[in-house]
Amino acid sequence: MNTICGAKCGKCNLSDKCPGCAATYGRPFGGACIAAEYIKADGKEKYAEFRQGLLNEINTVLTENNIPEADTLYELQVFL
């Protein structure tokens, strides 16, 4: 399955029902994927910078509360 953001969609429990975001132009479940929209607008490098900034913010809060830092972020499907 081809992805726009590089997520490991094959490990998702919905991968057998989903054609992937590359095949659906960033709309694998009918709604827009924030990661795909960000990448289409600004590119993968800017998305990587955004993710790293978000991870840094999360880790600041975690360390302030004596919680181990997170290593990475994962894209999740959202159903509204």
Backbone as ProteinMPNN parsed JSONL, in Angstrom:
{"seq_chain_A": "MNTICGAKCGKCNLSDKCPGCAATYGRPFGGACIAAEYIKADGKEKYAEFRQGLLNEINTVLTENNIPEADTLYELQVFL", "coords_chain_A": {"N_chain_A": [[0.855, -1.169, 0.0], [0.648, 2.147, -0.922], [1.664, 5.156, 0.613], [1.258, 8.637, 1.427], [2.534, 9.981, 3.48], [4.325, 8.165, 4.491], [3.628, 6.443, 6.48], [3.294, 3.323, 8.233], [1.132, 1.628, 7.074], [0.38, -1.002, 6.62], [0.347, -2.304, 9.021], [-1.924, -1.546, 10.23], [-5.165, -2.265, 11.544], [-7.173, -1.922, 9.737], [-6.187, -2.193, 7.228], [-6.821, -4.12, 5.314], [-9.195, -3.228, 4.282], [-8.725, -0.802, 3.194], [-7.594, 1.216, 0.537], [-5.414, 2.821, 0.674], [-3.708, 5.994, 1.15], [-2.371, 7.201, -0.987], [-3.599, 6.152, -3.247], [-6.122, 7.202, -2.919], [-5.81, 9.871, -2.963], [-5.137, 11.109, -0.505], [-7.39, 10.709, 1.063], [-8.278, 8.305, 2.514], [-10.342, 7.262, 4.106], [-12.539, 8.608, 3.353], [-12.649, 11.144, 4.535], [-10.527, 14.052, 4.838], [-7.039, 13.584, 5.272], [-4.949, 14.858, 7.67], [-2.139, 14.766, 7.675], [-1.553, 14.073, 4.973], [-2.683, 16.278, 3.626], [-1.104, 18.364, 4.632], [1.421, 17.628, 3.664], [0.942, 17.67, 0.883], [0.522, 20.396, 0.553], [2.829, 21.693, 1.619], [5.047, 20.003, 1.475], [7.148, 17.106, 2.219], [9.4, 17.607, 3.835], [8.762, 19.925, 5.347], [6.583, 18.89, 6.707], [7.845, 16.954, 8.255], [9.36, 18.631, 9.889], [7.278, 19.924, 11.249], [6.146, 17.734, 12.624], [8.338, 17.051, 14.274], [8.563, 19.354, 15.825], [6.102, 19.262, 17.168], [6.445, 16.858, 18.572], [8.567, 17.634, 20.223], [7.277, 19.564, 21.82], [5.397, 17.931, 23.138], [7.139, 16.232, 24.537], [8.321, 18.058, 26.262], [6.246, 18.615, 28.055], [5.874, 16.031, 29.055], [8.372, 15.466, 30.33], [8.393, 17.48, 32.259], [6.561, 16.444, 33.961], [7.717, 14.203, 34.934], [7.576, 11.947, 33.268], [8.541, 9.447, 30.986], [10.093, 10.357, 27.864], [8.585, 10.508, 24.583], [9.331, 8.636, 21.614], [8.547, 8.862, 18.956], [5.893, 9.918, 16.726], [2.706, 8.737, 15.642], [0.597, 8.463, 12.843], [-2.899, 8.42, 12.987], [-6.046, 6.913, 12.195], [-9.045, 8.722, 11.937], [-12.391, 8.848, 12.754], [-15.218, 10.605, 12.078]], "CA_chain_A": [[0.0, 0.0, 0.0], [1.431, 3.37, -0.994], [1.195, 6.242, 1.458], [1.81, 9.954, 1.153], [3.38, 10.404, 4.597], [5.294, 7.14, 4.852], [3.121, 5.641, 7.596], [3.318, 1.87, 8.049], [-0.293, 1.288, 7.049], [0.189, -2.443, 6.595], [0.156, -2.787, 10.387], [-3.223, -1.068, 10.696], [-6.191, -3.309, 11.503], [-8.092, -1.634, 8.642], [-5.441, -2.207, 5.971], [-7.462, -4.98, 4.325], [-10.359, -2.513, 3.759], [-8.307, 0.529, 2.775], [-6.688, 1.212, -0.611], [-4.256, 3.668, 0.963], [-3.938, 7.412, 0.884], [-1.868, 7.578, -2.307], [-4.63, 5.763, -4.213], [-7.333, 8.0, -2.697], [-5.391, 11.281, -2.915], [-5.137, 11.602, 0.869], [-8.712, 10.577, 1.673], [-8.511, 6.865, 2.553], [-11.585, 6.898, 4.788], [-13.554, 9.56, 2.927], [-12.312, 12.473, 5.031], [-9.158, 14.479, 4.567], [-5.975, 13.209, 6.208], [-4.182, 16.058, 7.982], [-0.758, 14.554, 7.231], [-1.518, 14.141, 3.512], [-2.956, 17.656, 3.231], [0.075, 19.15, 4.986], [2.49, 17.261, 2.729], [0.591, 18.167, -0.447], [0.641, 21.856, 0.549], [4.148, 22.224, 1.995], [6.117, 19.042, 1.248], [7.507, 16.166, 3.29], [10.383, 18.194, 4.756], [8.031, 20.798, 6.277], [5.775, 18.029, 7.57], [8.779, 16.359, 9.219], [9.676, 19.695, 10.855], [6.072, 20.089, 12.06], [6.064, 16.576, 13.53], [9.402, 17.147, 15.267], [8.176, 20.421, 16.743], [5.023, 18.738, 18.001], [7.045, 15.874, 19.479], [9.33, 18.393, 21.221], [6.313, 20.142, 22.755], [4.862, 16.832, 23.944], [8.191, 15.773, 25.444], [8.498, 19.074, 27.307], [5.205, 18.364, 29.062], [6.138, 14.732, 29.682], [9.514, 15.549, 31.251], [7.971, 18.312, 33.385], [5.735, 15.603, 34.829], [8.498, 13.0, 35.236], [7.119, 10.855, 32.424], [9.542, 9.236, 29.931], [9.826, 11.001, 26.585], [8.124, 9.717, 23.438], [10.335, 8.534, 20.553], [7.987, 9.221, 17.66], [4.446, 10.082, 16.634], [2.098, 7.879, 14.629], [-0.657, 8.93, 12.284], [-4.018, 7.555, 13.343], [-7.263, 7.184, 11.463], [-10.065, 9.385, 12.752], [-13.735, 8.708, 12.19], [-16.127, 11.625, 12.645]], "C_chain_A": [[0.903, 1.235, 0.0], [0.808, 4.456, -0.126], [1.855, 7.54, 1.044], [2.821, 10.323, 2.232], [4.45, 9.39, 4.978], [4.869, 6.285, 6.034], [3.15, 4.162, 7.229], [1.884, 1.345, 8.108], [-0.563, -0.214, 7.049], [-0.04, -3.037, 7.97], [-1.191, -2.369, 10.967], [-4.252, -2.191, 10.584], [-7.237, -3.062, 10.422], [-7.431, -1.738, 7.28], [-6.075, -3.104, 4.908], [-8.669, -4.307, 3.668], [-9.989, -1.183, 3.115], [-7.35, 0.451, 1.591], [-5.426, 2.053, -0.388], [-4.476, 5.102, 0.551], [-3.412, 7.843, -0.477], [-2.924, 7.279, -3.374], [-5.89, 6.616, -4.098], [-7.024, 9.486, -2.573], [-5.514, 11.887, -1.52], [-6.469, 11.518, 1.577], [-9.088, 9.099, 1.815], [-9.811, 6.446, 3.221], [-12.687, 7.894, 4.473], [-13.279, 10.98, 3.372], [-10.858, 12.782, 4.745], [-8.216, 14.008, 5.668], [-5.115, 14.455, 6.436], [-2.752, 15.923, 7.486], [-0.654, 14.701, 5.715], [-1.741, 15.568, 3.027], [-1.747, 18.549, 3.498], [1.195, 18.891, 3.982], [2.19, 17.788, 1.333], [0.785, 19.678, -0.535], [2.085, 22.334, 0.717], [5.312, 21.272, 1.793], [6.461, 18.212, 2.47], [8.476, 16.769, 4.299], [9.688, 19.09, 5.792], [7.158, 19.983, 7.221], [6.651, 17.379, 8.637], [9.156, 17.387, 10.286], [8.496, 19.926, 11.795], [5.955, 18.973, 13.09], [7.118, 16.671, 14.636], [9.091, 18.234, 16.291], [7.084, 19.978, 17.696], [5.562, 17.74, 19.015], [7.851, 16.581, 20.573], [8.405, 19.011, 22.271], [5.746, 19.083, 23.693], [5.904, 16.388, 24.966], [8.491, 16.78, 26.537], [7.503, 18.842, 28.429], [5.479, 17.05, 29.788], [7.266, 14.837, 30.7], [9.198, 16.433, 32.448], [7.174, 17.512, 34.402], [6.391, 14.264, 35.141], [7.984, 11.75, 34.506], [8.16, 10.674, 31.32], [9.117, 9.871, 28.61], [9.338, 10.005, 25.536], [9.214, 9.735, 22.371], [9.823, 9.066, 19.223], [6.488, 9.433, 17.784], [3.935, 9.174, 15.517], [0.804, 8.504, 14.139], [-1.74, 7.921, 12.635], [-5.211, 7.899, 12.473], [-8.269, 7.777, 12.421], [-11.393, 9.248, 12.033], [-14.632, 9.716, 12.874], [-17.544, 11.354, 12.248]], "O_chain_A": [[1.81, 1.349, 0.824], [-0.407, 4.653, -0.126], [2.894, 7.536, 0.384], [3.858, 10.915, 1.931], [5.383, 9.72, 5.711], [5.659, 5.487, 6.538], [3.043, 3.8, 6.057], [1.485, 0.699, 9.077], [-1.646, -0.642, 7.447], [-0.56, -4.147, 8.089], [-1.556, -2.788, 12.065], [-4.215, -2.978, 9.638], [-8.105, -3.907, 10.207], [-8.051, -1.404, 6.271], [-5.882, -2.868, 3.716], [-9.125, -4.754, 2.616], [-10.85, -0.508, 2.55], [-6.384, -0.311, 1.637], [-4.486, 1.992, -1.18], [-5.325, 5.397, -0.29], [-3.959, 8.772, -1.072], [-3.116, 8.07, -4.298], [-6.644, 6.743, -5.063], [-7.867, 10.268, -2.134], [-5.939, 13.032, -1.367], [-6.67, 12.186, 2.591], [-10.118, 8.68, 1.288], [-10.331, 5.37, 2.924], [-13.654, 8.018, 5.224], [-13.633, 11.928, 2.671], [-10.061, 11.891, 4.45], [-8.562, 14.033, 6.849], [-4.609, 15.039, 5.477], [-2.204, 16.873, 6.928], [0.244, 15.386, 5.225], [-1.057, 16.02, 2.109], [-1.407, 19.397, 2.674], [1.84, 19.826, 3.508], [3.086, 18.302, 0.663], [1.171, 20.19, -1.586], [2.516, 23.267, 0.039], [6.464, 21.684, 1.925], [6.117, 18.56, 3.599], [8.387, 16.476, 5.491], [9.997, 19.015, 6.981], [7.006, 20.332, 8.392], [6.243, 17.266, 9.793], [9.259, 17.043, 11.464], [8.684, 20.104, 12.998], [5.699, 19.221, 14.268], [6.823, 16.402, 15.8], [9.328, 18.053, 17.485], [7.13, 20.278, 18.889], [5.18, 17.771, 20.185], [7.817, 16.163, 21.73], [8.708, 18.987, 23.464], [5.627, 19.309, 24.897], [5.579, 16.19, 26.136], [8.879, 16.391, 27.638], [7.861, 18.869, 29.607], [5.329, 16.973, 31.007], [7.131, 14.346, 31.821], [9.684, 16.169, 33.548], [7.123, 17.872, 35.579], [5.727, 13.313, 35.556], [7.965, 10.651, 35.06], [8.625, 11.669, 30.763], [7.932, 9.914, 28.281], [9.642, 8.814, 25.6], [9.937, 10.721, 22.232], [10.581, 9.654, 18.451], [5.894, 9.157, 18.826], [4.657, 8.884, 14.563], [0.011, 9.014, 14.931], [-1.515, 6.712, 12.584], [-5.372, 9.047, 12.059], [-8.34, 7.38, 13.584], [-11.49, 9.509, 10.834], [-14.794, 9.693, 14.094], [-18.446, 12.1, 12.627]]}, "name": "protein", "num_of_chains": 1, "seq": "MNTICGAKCGKCNLSDKCPGCAATYGRPFGGACIAAEYIKADGKEKYAEFRQGLLNEINTVLTENNIPEADTLYELQVFL"}
